[in-house]
């Protein structure tokens, strides 16, 4: 039974429309990206009409909402850096060891059980981790180290580290497993042990893939909000001392958003400035991570 | 002499091997203990607080009288909006990129955007929503704004998992369908989509479990924490029986309620926070377990 020409046109029209609709849904991703960048920068630019770049990068105090305002971004940056570094000190070694264990040692059946369980760690809402850091980990640490203040960057950083272990271990394990078997067999055949093979053959071969896992973990830690807001405190402090309370860039945005600020106030504009900095920092690390990842997958 | 040296060397290597295995097993145990401590802490502090009145009361100045009714309803309403927006758009984009997209500049831009969106911190989505939806479009701190924000947030997850699911379908299936004279869309609707449904569903559940625990972007848009009322009912007694007023209502959600209670100094409110946290953990973990079971179920069932 042949289709009549009329119904064929209708059919072709339908196909054409469906393709256009699907294209629109995919293109929305571009619209959203542009929307984010435009919104951040158009709302942030007016800030620099009242604050000079010298104040922004030269001052060591951040207090835009006080009667004696200071607009130095550094206290927020140090808060972010300290918590991120602590988190990485936890997540990178543990995540890497877990990845080597899962990819080189564990029986496939064991791996199939442990990997999803590890990923459950990343499924717990961050606000719950914040609660855990403030009301469980910090009091526990205070038992060994009484000088630790109730809000501190150490506890927040450690909990954040545990939270991002799955990101490091999952991506690194994928990279290590993609290393061709022949390399392992060659190494084992000349008498290397499993550990020597893992650390001196597999790890270096998968290095760019593993680097991309580390870099994505950095960007995750910089952008993490609730753990540091709840457990690290909300006082901007230009310090690198992890036992002190401090405020990260993300925590500042939350702190200001909780109040009700008028649209044209300096406080309202300041969260967009901080947000734009955050966006640029994570964008930098994301691009770096993707480049490393591309390099790795090209190699094999 | 030589032999002795070699034996010592071998012994050393074997010892190292043993040390590495012990370290990884100890680390696994430490992680398991941490996870158990987190759950134990929530259970020991919060479980006794979870009862009927906790689930059916509004927040209150008095910790013992406070409950999570408005937060539960708020979470459900926001999730509903998120589902309606993110699922069709995410699946649509995934289908386009796998089945239609030509290799050209625009496709590259779309792909770069998606991978960048996946790495943007959630609070930045909140700032965008504040500037765009709340201020420019005038939606206010409403359920609609929250749903829009969260659906944008989880869109990359749905797109990526949809693409992965569609990619596992062998081309022979597509060719067979097309050879029988189906149009492209008929091929997708009757073959590609049903066969990849398992993977897509897994992605949707994981995306929703992420959305339900998100706090930061909703605080940024100005979600209130003291909401002692429910949004307007979607069903009305007068014509046309359906109302969309609830979309414009202010709201609170479970994680925001928990954040509010945990940041108060009084101990009694921390108990409420633990109870809310327990509810959240149970919901997200069970969603993830469902997703994992689905994934392994579909993986086992389908053999090309």
Coordinates of C-alpha atoms in Angstrom, one line a residue:
Chain A
X1 CA 0.0 0.0 0.0
X2 CA 1.6 3.2 -1.1
X3 CA 1.3 6.4 0.8
X4 CA -0.7 9.1 -0.8
X5 CA 1.5 12.2 -1.6
X6 CA -0.6 14.3 0.9
X7 CA 0.1 12.1 3.9
X8 CA 3.7 11.9 2.9
X9 CA 4.0 15.6 3.1
X10 CA 2.4 15.6 6.5
X11 CA 4.8 12.8 7.6
X12 CA 7.8 14.8 6.4
X13 CA 6.5 17.9 8.1
X14 CA 6.1 16.0 11.4
X15 CA 9.7 14.6 11.1
X16 CA 11.0 18.1 10.4
X17 CA 9.2 19.6 13.4
X18 CA 10.3 16.9 15.8
X19 CA 13.9 17.5 14.8
X20 CA 13.6 21.2 15.3
X21 CA 12.0 20.7 18.7
X22 CA 14.7 18.3 19.8
X23 CA 17.4 20.8 18.5
X24 CA 15.8 23.5 20.6
X25 CA 16.0 21.4 23.8
X26 CA 19.7 20.7 23.1
X27 CA 20.4 24.3 22.3
X28 CA 18.8 25.4 25.6
X29 CA 22.1 24.3 27.2
X30 CA 23.9 27.1 25.3
X31 CA 21.2 29.6 26.2
X32 CA 21.5 28.7 29.9
X33 CA 25.3 29.0 29.8
X34 CA 25.1 32.4 28.2
X35 CA 22.3 33.3 30.7
X36 CA 24.5 32.5 33.6
X37 CA 27.5 34.4 32.4
X38 CA 25.5 37.4 31.3
X39 CA 23.5 37.6 34.5
X40 CA 26.6 37.3 36.7
X41 CA 28.5 40.0 34.9
X42 CA 25.8 42.5 34.3
X43 CA 24.8 42.4 37.9
X44 CA 28.4 42.4 39.1
X45 CA 29.8 45.3 36.9
X46 CA 27.9 48.1 38.8
X47 CA 29.8 47.1 41.9
X48 CA 33.0 48.4 40.4
X49 CA 31.4 51.8 39.9
X50 CA 31.6 52.4 43.6
X51 CA 34.6 50.2 44.4
X52 CA 37.9 50.5 42.7
X53 CA 39.9 47.4 41.6
X54 CA 42.6 48.6 44.0
X55 CA 40.3 48.4 46.9
X56 CA 39.1 45.0 45.7
X57 CA 42.5 43.4 45.4
X58 CA 44.5 45.6 47.7
X59 CA 42.4 45.6 51.0
X60 CA 42.8 42.8 53.5
X61 CA 39.3 43.2 54.9
X62 CA 35.9 42.2 53.6
X63 CA 33.0 43.9 55.3
X64 CA 30.7 45.4 52.6
X65 CA 27.7 45.5 54.9
X66 CA 29.3 47.4 57.8
X67 CA 29.1 51.1 58.3
X68 CA 32.8 51.2 57.7
X69 CA 32.9 49.1 54.5
X70 CA 36.0 47.3 53.2
X71 CA 36.0 45.5 49.9
X72 CA 39.1 43.3 49.9
X73 CA 38.3 39.9 48.4
X74 CA 41.3 38.1 50.0
X75 CA 39.7 37.0 53.3
X76 CA 37.0 35.1 51.3
X77 CA 39.7 33.7 49.0
X78 CA 41.9 32.4 51.8
X79 CA 38.9 30.8 53.5
X80 CA 38.1 29.0 50.2
X81 CA 41.7 28.0 49.6
X82 CA 42.3 26.6 53.1
X83 CA 39.1 24.5 53.2
X84 CA 39.8 23.3 49.6
X85 CA 43.4 22.3 50.5
X86 CA 42.3 20.4 53.6
X87 CA 39.6 18.6 51.6
X88 CA 42.1 17.7 48.9
X89 CA 44.6 16.4 51.5
X90 CA 41.9 13.9 52.5
X91 CA 40.3 13.1 49.1
X92 CA 43.4 12.8 46.9
X93 CA 45.4 10.2 48.8
X94 CA 42.4 8.2 49.9
X95 CA 40.7 8.4 46.6
X96 CA 43.8 7.4 44.7
X97 CA 44.5 4.4 47.0
X98 CA 40.8 3.3 46.7
X99 CA 41.1 3.6 42.9
X100 CA 44.3 1.5 42.7
X101 CA 42.7 -1.1 45.0
X102 CA 39.5 -1.2 43.0
X103 CA 41.1 -1.3 39.6
X104 CA 44.1 -3.5 40.2
X105 CA 43.5 -5.6 43.3
X106 CA 39.7 -6.1 43.9
X107 CA 37.9 -9.1 42.3
X108 CA 35.4 -7.8 39.8
X109 CA 32.5 -9.0 42.0
X110 CA 34.0 -7.1 45.0
X111 CA 34.4 -4.0 42.8
X112 CA 30.8 -4.2 41.6
X113 CA 29.7 -4.0 45.3
X114 CA 32.2 -1.4 46.7
X115 CA 32.1 1.1 43.8
X116 CA 28.3 1.9 44.1
X117 CA 28.6 1.9 47.9
X118 CA 31.4 4.6 47.6
X119 CA 29.2 6.5 45.3
X120 CA 26.5 6.6 47.9
X121 CA 28.8 8.9 49.9
X122 CA 28.3 11.5 47.2
X123 CA 24.5 11.0 47.2
X124 CA 24.0 12.3 50.8
X125 CA 22.8 15.9 50.8
X126 CA 25.5 18.4 51.6
X127 CA 23.5 20.0 54.3
X128 CA 23.6 16.7 56.2
X129 CA 27.4 16.7 55.9
X130 CA 27.4 20.2 57.3
X131 CA 25.4 19.0 60.3
X132 CA 27.9 16.1 60.7
X133 CA 30.9 18.5 60.5
X134 CA 29.5 21.0 63.0
X135 CA 27.9 18.7 65.6
X136 CA 29.9 15.4 65.3
X137 CA 33.3 15.9 63.8
X138 CA 34.2 19.2 65.4
X139 CA 33.2 18.1 69.0
X140 CA 35.2 14.9 68.4
X141 CA 38.2 16.9 67.3
X142 CA 37.9 19.2 70.3
X143 CA 38.3 16.3 72.6
X144 CA 41.8 15.8 71.3
X145 CA 42.6 19.4 70.6
X146 CA 40.6 21.7 72.9
X147 CA 41.8 25.0 71.3
X148 CA 39.8 24.3 68.2
X149 CA 36.9 26.8 68.0
X150 CA 33.3 25.6 67.5
X151 CA 33.3 26.9 63.9
X152 CA 36.5 26.0 62.1
X153 CA 37.9 25.3 58.7
X154 CA 39.6 22.1 59.7
X155 CA 36.4 20.1 60.5
X156 CA 34.6 21.5 57.5
X157 CA 37.5 20.7 55.2
X158 CA 37.9 17.2 56.5
X159 CA 34.2 16.4 56.0
X160 CA 34.2 18.0 52.5
X161 CA 37.2 15.8 51.7
X162 CA 35.3 12.6 52.7
X163 CA 32.4 13.9 50.5
X164 CA 34.5 14.2 47.4
X165 CA 36.4 10.9 47.7
X166 CA 34.0 9.2 45.4
X167 CA 34.6 11.8 42.6
X168 CA 38.4 11.2 42.8
X169 CA 38.2 7.4 43.1
X170 CA 35.5 6.8 40.5
X171 CA 37.2 8.9 37.7
X172 CA 40.7 7.7 38.6
X173 CA 39.6 4.1 38.5
X174 CA 37.9 4.5 35.1
X175 CA 41.2 6.0 33.9
X176 CA 43.3 3.2 35.3
X177 CA 41.1 0.5 34.0
X178 CA 41.3 2.0 30.5
X179 CA 45.1 1.3 30.5
X180 CA 45.7 -1.6 28.1
X181 CA 46.1 -5.0 29.7
X182 CA 49.3 -5.6 27.6
X183 CA 51.2 -3.0 29.6
X184 CA 50.3 -4.8 32.9
X185 CA 51.2 -8.2 31.4
X186 CA 54.5 -6.9 30.2
X187 CA 55.4 -5.5 33.5
X188 CA 54.4 -8.6 35.4
X189 CA 56.2 -10.8 32.9
X190 CA 59.6 -9.2 33.7
X191 CA 59.0 -9.9 37.4
X192 CA 57.4 -6.8 38.8
X193 CA 55.0 -7.2 41.7
X194 CA 51.4 -6.1 41.5
X195 CA 52.2 -3.0 43.5
X196 CA 55.2 -2.1 41.3
X197 CA 53.0 -2.6 38.2
X198 CA 50.3 -0.4 39.7
X199 CA 52.5 2.5 40.8
X200 CA 55.1 2.4 38.1
X201 CA 53.2 1.3 35.0
X202 CA 49.5 1.8 35.4
X203 CA 49.5 5.0 37.4
X204 CA 51.9 6.9 35.1
X205 CA 50.1 5.6 32.0
X206 CA 46.8 6.8 33.4
X207 CA 48.3 10.0 34.8
X208 CA 46.5 12.6 32.7
X209 CA 43.1 10.8 33.4
X210 CA 43.9 10.8 37.1
X211 CA 44.9 14.5 37.0
X212 CA 41.6 15.3 35.5
X213 CA 39.9 13.6 38.4
X214 CA 42.0 15.7 40.9
X215 CA 41.2 18.9 39.0
X216 CA 37.5 18.2 39.0
X217 CA 37.7 17.5 42.7
X218 CA 39.4 21.0 43.2
X219 CA 36.5 22.6 41.4
X220 CA 34.0 20.7 43.4
X221 CA 35.6 21.7 46.7
X222 CA 35.8 25.4 45.7
X223 CA 32.1 25.5 44.8
X224 CA 30.9 23.5 47.8
X225 CA 28.6 25.6 49.9
X226 CA 26.6 24.1 52.7
X227 CA 29.4 22.2 54.6
X228 CA 31.5 25.3 54.9
X229 CA 28.6 27.6 55.6
X230 CA 27.4 25.5 58.5
X231 CA 30.7 24.4 60.0
X232 CA 33.4 27.0 59.1
X233 CA 31.5 30.0 60.3
X234 CA 30.5 33.3 58.7
X235 CA 33.2 35.8 59.7
X236 CA 35.6 36.7 56.9
X237 CA 39.1 36.4 58.3
X238 CA 42.4 36.9 56.5
X239 CA 44.0 33.8 57.9
X240 CA 45.5 30.5 56.8
X241 CA 45.1 28.9 60.2
X242 CA 42.7 26.0 59.9
X243 CA 41.6 25.9 63.5
X244 CA 40.0 29.3 63.2
X245 CA 36.6 30.2 61.9
X246 CA 36.5 31.9 58.5
X247 CA 34.2 32.5 55.6
X248 CA 34.5 31.1 52.1
X249 CA 33.2 32.8 49.0
X250 CA 30.2 30.5 48.8
X251 CA 29.3 31.0 52.5
X252 CA 29.3 34.7 52.0
X253 CA 26.8 34.4 49.2
X254 CA 24.5 32.3 51.4
X255 CA 25.0 34.7 54.4
X256 CA 23.9 37.8 52.3
X257 CA 21.1 35.9 50.6
X258 CA 19.5 35.0 53.9
X259 CA 19.0 38.7 54.7
X260 CA 16.6 40.8 52.6
X261 CA 18.7 43.2 50.6
X262 CA 17.3 45.8 48.2
X263 CA 18.1 45.3 44.6
X264 CA 20.4 48.3 44.1
X265 CA 22.4 47.9 47.4
X266 CA 26.1 47.3 47.4
X267 CA 25.5 44.0 49.4
X268 CA 23.3 42.7 46.6
X269 CA 25.8 43.6 43.9
X270 CA 28.7 42.1 46.0
X271 CA 27.3 38.6 46.0
X272 CA 27.3 38.7 42.2
X273 CA 30.9 39.9 42.2
X274 CA 31.9 37.0 44.5
X275 CA 29.7 34.6 42.3
X276 CA 31.4 35.8 39.2
X277 CA 34.9 35.2 40.7
X278 CA 33.7 31.7 41.8
X279 CA 32.3 31.0 38.3
X280 CA 35.6 32.0 36.7
X281 CA 37.7 30.0 39.1
X282 CA 35.7 26.8 38.6
X283 CA 35.5 27.4 34.9
X284 CA 39.3 27.6 34.8
X285 CA 39.6 24.3 36.6
X286 CA 36.9 22.6 34.6
X287 CA 38.5 23.5 31.3
X288 CA 41.9 22.3 32.6
X289 CA 40.3 19.1 33.8
X290 CA 38.6 18.5 30.4
X291 CA 41.8 19.1 28.5
X292 CA 43.7 16.6 30.7
X293 CA 40.9 14.1 30.2
X294 CA 40.8 14.6 26.4
X295 CA 44.6 14.1 26.3
X296 CA 44.2 10.9 28.3
X297 CA 41.5 9.3 26.1
X298 CA 43.4 10.3 23.0
X299 CA 46.4 8.4 24.2
X300 CA 44.6 5.0 24.2
Chain B
X1 CA 75.2 -14.6 48.4
X2 CA 73.4 -13.5 45.3
X3 CA 70.6 -15.8 46.0
X4 CA 70.3 -14.5 49.6
X5 CA 70.1 -10.9 48.3
X6 CA 67.4 -11.8 45.8
X7 CA 65.4 -13.5 48.5
X8 CA 65.6 -10.5 50.7
X9 CA 64.5 -8.3 47.8
X10 CA 61.6 -10.6 47.0
X11 CA 60.6 -10.6 50.7
X12 CA 60.7 -6.8 50.8
X13 CA 58.5 -6.5 47.8
X14 CA 56.0 -9.0 49.2
X15 CA 55.9 -7.0 52.4
X16 CA 55.1 -3.9 50.5
X17 CA 52.4 -5.7 48.7
X18 CA 50.9 -6.7 52.0
X19 CA 51.2 -3.2 53.5
X20 CA 49.4 -1.7 50.5
X21 CA 46.5 -4.2 50.8
X22 CA 46.2 -3.6 54.5
X23 CA 46.2 0.2 54.1
X24 CA 43.4 0.0 51.4
X25 CA 41.3 -2.3 53.6
X26 CA 41.9 -0.1 56.6
X27 CA 40.8 3.0 54.6
X28 CA 37.7 1.1 53.4
X29 CA 36.9 0.3 57.0
X30 CA 37.5 4.0 58.0
X31 CA 35.1 5.1 55.3
X32 CA 32.5 2.6 56.4
X33 CA 32.9 3.7 60.0
X34 CA 32.5 7.4 59.0
X35 CA 29.4 6.6 57.1
X36 CA 28.0 4.6 60.0
X37 CA 28.9 7.4 62.4
X38 CA 27.0 9.8 60.3
X39 CA 23.9 7.6 60.1
X40 CA 24.2 6.6 63.8
X41 CA 24.4 10.3 64.8
X42 CA 21.3 11.1 62.9
X43 CA 19.4 8.1 64.2
X44 CA 20.4 8.5 67.8
X45 CA 19.6 12.2 67.9
X46 CA 16.7 12.3 65.5
X47 CA 14.8 9.0 65.4
X48 CA 12.9 9.6 68.6
X49 CA 11.7 12.9 67.2
X50 CA 10.2 11.4 64.1
X51 CA 6.5 10.8 64.8
X52 CA 3.2 11.7 63.4
X53 CA 3.1 15.2 64.9
X54 CA 6.6 15.9 63.5
X55 CA 5.5 15.0 60.0
X56 CA 2.2 16.9 60.2
X57 CA 3.2 20.1 62.1
X58 CA 4.4 23.5 60.8
X59 CA 7.7 25.0 62.0
X60 CA 7.4 26.8 65.3
X61 CA 9.3 28.9 67.7
X62 CA 9.1 26.0 70.1
X63 CA 11.4 23.1 69.1
X64 CA 9.2 20.4 70.5
X65 CA 6.1 21.6 68.6
X66 CA 7.9 22.2 65.3
X67 CA 7.4 19.9 62.3
X68 CA 8.3 19.5 58.7
X69 CA 4.8 19.5 57.0
X70 CA 5.4 22.6 55.0
X71 CA 8.9 21.5 54.1
X72 CA 7.7 18.1 52.8
X73 CA 4.9 19.7 50.8
X74 CA 7.3 22.3 49.5
X75 CA 9.9 19.7 48.5
X76 CA 7.2 17.7 46.7
X77 CA 5.8 20.7 44.8
X78 CA 9.3 21.9 43.7
X79 CA 10.2 18.3 42.6
X80 CA 7.0 18.2 40.6
X81 CA 7.9 21.3 38.7
X82 CA 11.5 20.1 38.3
X83 CA 10.3 16.7 36.8
X84 CA 8.0 18.4 34.4
X85 CA 10.7 20.7 33.0
X86 CA 13.9 18.7 33.3
X87 CA 12.8 15.3 32.1
X88 CA 11.4 16.1 28.7
X89 CA 14.1 18.7 28.0
X90 CA 16.9 16.5 29.2
X91 CA 15.8 13.4 27.2
X92 CA 15.1 15.6 24.1
X93 CA 18.5 17.1 24.2
X94 CA 20.1 13.6 24.7
X95 CA 18.2 12.2 21.8
X96 CA 19.1 15.1 19.5
X97 CA 22.8 14.9 20.4
X98 CA 23.0 11.1 19.8
X99 CA 20.6 10.6 16.9
X100 CA 20.4 13.8 14.9
X101 CA 23.3 16.1 15.7
X102 CA 25.6 16.7 12.7
X103 CA 29.3 17.1 13.4
X104 CA 29.5 20.9 13.2
X105 CA 30.3 24.0 15.1
X106 CA 26.9 24.3 16.7
X107 CA 27.0 20.8 18.0
X108 CA 30.5 21.4 19.5
X109 CA 29.2 24.5 21.2
X110 CA 26.2 22.6 22.7
X111 CA 28.5 19.8 24.0
X112 CA 31.0 22.3 25.5
X113 CA 28.1 24.1 27.2
X114 CA 26.7 20.9 28.7
X115 CA 30.1 19.8 30.1
X116 CA 30.7 23.2 31.5
X117 CA 27.2 23.4 33.1
X118 CA 27.9 20.1 34.8
X119 CA 30.9 21.7 36.6
X120 CA 29.3 25.0 37.6
X121 CA 28.8 25.2 41.4
X122 CA 25.2 24.9 42.4
X123 CA 25.2 28.3 44.2
X124 CA 26.0 30.0 40.9
X125 CA 22.8 28.6 39.5
X126 CA 21.1 30.2 42.5
X127 CA 22.7 33.6 41.6
X128 CA 21.5 33.3 38.0
X129 CA 18.0 32.5 39.2
X130 CA 18.1 35.5 41.6
X131 CA 19.2 37.9 38.8
X132 CA 17.0 36.4 36.1
X133 CA 13.9 34.7 37.4
X134 CA 13.4 36.6 40.7
X135 CA 14.5 40.1 39.6
X136 CA 14.1 40.4 35.8
X137 CA 11.1 38.1 35.2
X138 CA 9.5 38.9 38.5
X139 CA 8.7 35.4 39.5
X140 CA 9.7 36.1 43.1
X141 CA 10.9 33.5 45.6
X142 CA 8.3 31.1 44.4
X143 CA 7.9 27.4 43.8
X144 CA 8.1 28.1 40.1
X145 CA 11.5 29.8 40.4
X146 CA 12.8 27.0 42.6
X147 CA 11.6 24.4 40.1
X148 CA 13.2 26.3 37.2
X149 CA 16.5 26.6 39.1
X150 CA 16.7 23.0 40.1
X151 CA 15.7 21.7 36.6
X152 CA 18.5 23.7 35.1
X153 CA 20.8 22.3 37.7
X154 CA 20.0 18.7 37.0
X155 CA 19.7 19.0 33.3
X156 CA 23.3 18.1 32.5
X157 CA 22.9 14.9 34.6
X158 CA 19.8 13.8 32.6
X159 CA 21.4 14.7 29.3
X160 CA 24.6 12.8 29.9
X161 CA 22.9 9.6 31.2
X162 CA 20.4 9.7 28.3
X163 CA 23.2 9.9 25.9
X164 CA 25.1 7.1 27.5
X165 CA 22.0 4.9 27.5
X166 CA 21.3 5.6 23.8
X167 CA 24.9 5.0 22.8
X168 CA 24.8 1.4 24.1
X169 CA 22.2 0.5 21.5
X170 CA 23.9 -1.2 18.6
X171 CA 23.5 0.4 15.2
X172 CA 22.1 -2.8 13.7
X173 CA 18.9 -2.2 15.6
X174 CA 18.6 1.2 14.0
X175 CA 19.4 -0.1 10.5
X176 CA 16.9 -2.9 10.8
X177 CA 14.1 -0.5 11.7
X178 CA 15.0 2.0 9.0
X179 CA 15.3 -0.9 6.4
X180 CA 11.7 -1.8 7.2
X181 CA 10.7 1.7 6.1
X182 CA 10.2 3.5 9.4
X183 CA 10.9 7.2 9.6
X184 CA 13.7 8.4 11.9
X185 CA 11.3 9.4 14.6
X186 CA 9.4 6.1 14.4
X187 CA 12.7 4.3 14.8
X188 CA 13.6 6.4 17.9
X189 CA 10.1 6.2 19.5
X190 CA 9.6 2.5 18.9
X191 CA 13.2 1.2 19.3
X192 CA 15.9 3.5 20.6
X193 CA 13.8 4.9 23.4
X194 CA 12.3 1.7 24.8
X195 CA 15.6 -0.1 24.7
X196 CA 17.4 2.8 26.6
X197 CA 14.6 3.4 29.1
X198 CA 16.5 1.6 31.9
X199 CA 19.5 3.8 31.6
X200 CA 17.4 7.0 31.2
X201 CA 15.3 6.1 34.3
X202 CA 18.4 5.6 36.4
X203 CA 19.7 9.0 35.3
X204 CA 16.4 10.6 36.2
X205 CA 16.3 9.1 39.6
X206 CA 19.9 10.1 40.4
X207 CA 19.1 13.6 39.1
X208 CA 16.0 14.0 41.3
X209 CA 17.8 12.6 44.4
X210 CA 20.4 15.4 43.8
X211 CA 17.7 18.0 43.4
X212 CA 15.9 17.0 46.5
X213 CA 19.0 17.6 48.7
X214 CA 20.1 20.9 47.1
X215 CA 20.1 23.8 49.5
X216 CA 22.4 26.6 48.4
X217 CA 20.7 27.7 45.2
X218 CA 17.3 27.8 46.9
X219 CA 18.6 30.0 49.8
X220 CA 20.1 32.3 47.2
X221 CA 16.7 32.9 45.5
X222 CA 15.4 33.9 48.9
X223 CA 13.4 30.8 49.9
X224 CA 11.9 31.5 53.3
X225 CA 12.5 29.2 56.2
X226 CA 9.5 30.1 58.4
X227 CA 6.5 29.0 56.3
X228 CA 3.6 28.1 58.5
X229 CA 1.2 27.5 55.7
X230 CA 0.8 25.3 52.6
X231 CA 0.8 26.5 49.0
X232 CA -2.6 27.0 47.4
X233 CA -4.3 23.7 46.4
X234 CA -4.0 22.9 42.7
X235 CA -7.6 21.6 42.7
X236 CA -10.3 24.2 43.4
X237 CA -14.1 23.8 44.0
X238 CA -15.0 26.3 41.3
X239 CA -14.5 26.3 37.6
X240 CA -12.0 25.4 36.0
X241 CA -11.2 23.2 39.0
X242 CA -7.5 23.5 38.4
X243 CA -5.4 26.4 39.8
X244 CA -1.8 27.3 39.2
X245 CA -1.7 29.8 42.1
X246 CA 0.6 27.4 44.0
X247 CA 3.4 28.0 41.5
X248 CA 3.6 31.6 42.7
X249 CA 3.5 30.8 46.5
X250 CA 6.5 31.1 48.8
X251 CA 7.8 27.8 50.1
X252 CA 10.4 26.0 52.1
X253 CA 12.0 22.6 51.4
X254 CA 13.5 19.9 53.7
X255 CA 17.2 20.9 53.3
X256 CA 16.5 24.5 54.0
X257 CA 14.4 23.7 57.0
X258 CA 17.3 21.5 58.3
X259 CA 19.8 24.3 57.6
X260 CA 17.7 26.7 59.6
X261 CA 17.5 24.4 62.6
X262 CA 21.1 23.4 62.5
X263 CA 22.3 27.0 62.5
X264 CA 20.4 27.9 65.6
X265 CA 22.3 27.8 68.9
X266 CA 19.7 25.9 70.9
X267 CA 20.2 22.1 71.4
X268 CA 16.5 21.3 71.0
X269 CA 16.5 22.6 67.4
X270 CA 19.5 20.4 66.6
X271 CA 17.3 17.4 67.4
X272 CA 14.9 18.6 64.8
X273 CA 17.7 19.1 62.4
X274 CA 18.9 15.5 63.0
X275 CA 15.3 14.2 62.4
X276 CA 15.0 16.2 59.2
X277 CA 18.5 15.0 58.1
X278 CA 17.4 11.4 58.8
X279 CA 14.4 11.8 56.5
X280 CA 16.5 13.4 53.8
X281 CA 19.2 10.7 54.0
X282 CA 16.6 7.9 53.9
X283 CA 14.9 9.5 50.8
X284 CA 18.1 10.1 48.9
X285 CA 19.8 6.8 49.7
X286 CA 16.7 4.8 48.8
X287 CA 16.4 6.7 45.5
X288 CA 20.0 5.9 44.8
X289 CA 19.6 2.2 45.7
X290 CA 16.5 2.0 43.4
X291 CA 18.6 3.6 40.6
X292 CA 21.5 1.1 41.2
X293 CA 19.2 -1.9 41.2
X294 CA 17.5 -0.7 38.0
X295 CA 20.8 -0.2 36.3
X296 CA 22.1 -3.7 37.1
X297 CA 18.7 -5.2 36.3
X298 CA 18.6 -3.7 32.9
X299 CA 22.3 -4.5 32.3
X300 CA 21.6 -8.1 33.0
X301 CA 18.4 -8.3 31.0
X302 CA 19.6 -6.8 27.7
X303 CA 22.0 -8.9 25.7
X304 CA 22.5 -7.7 22.2

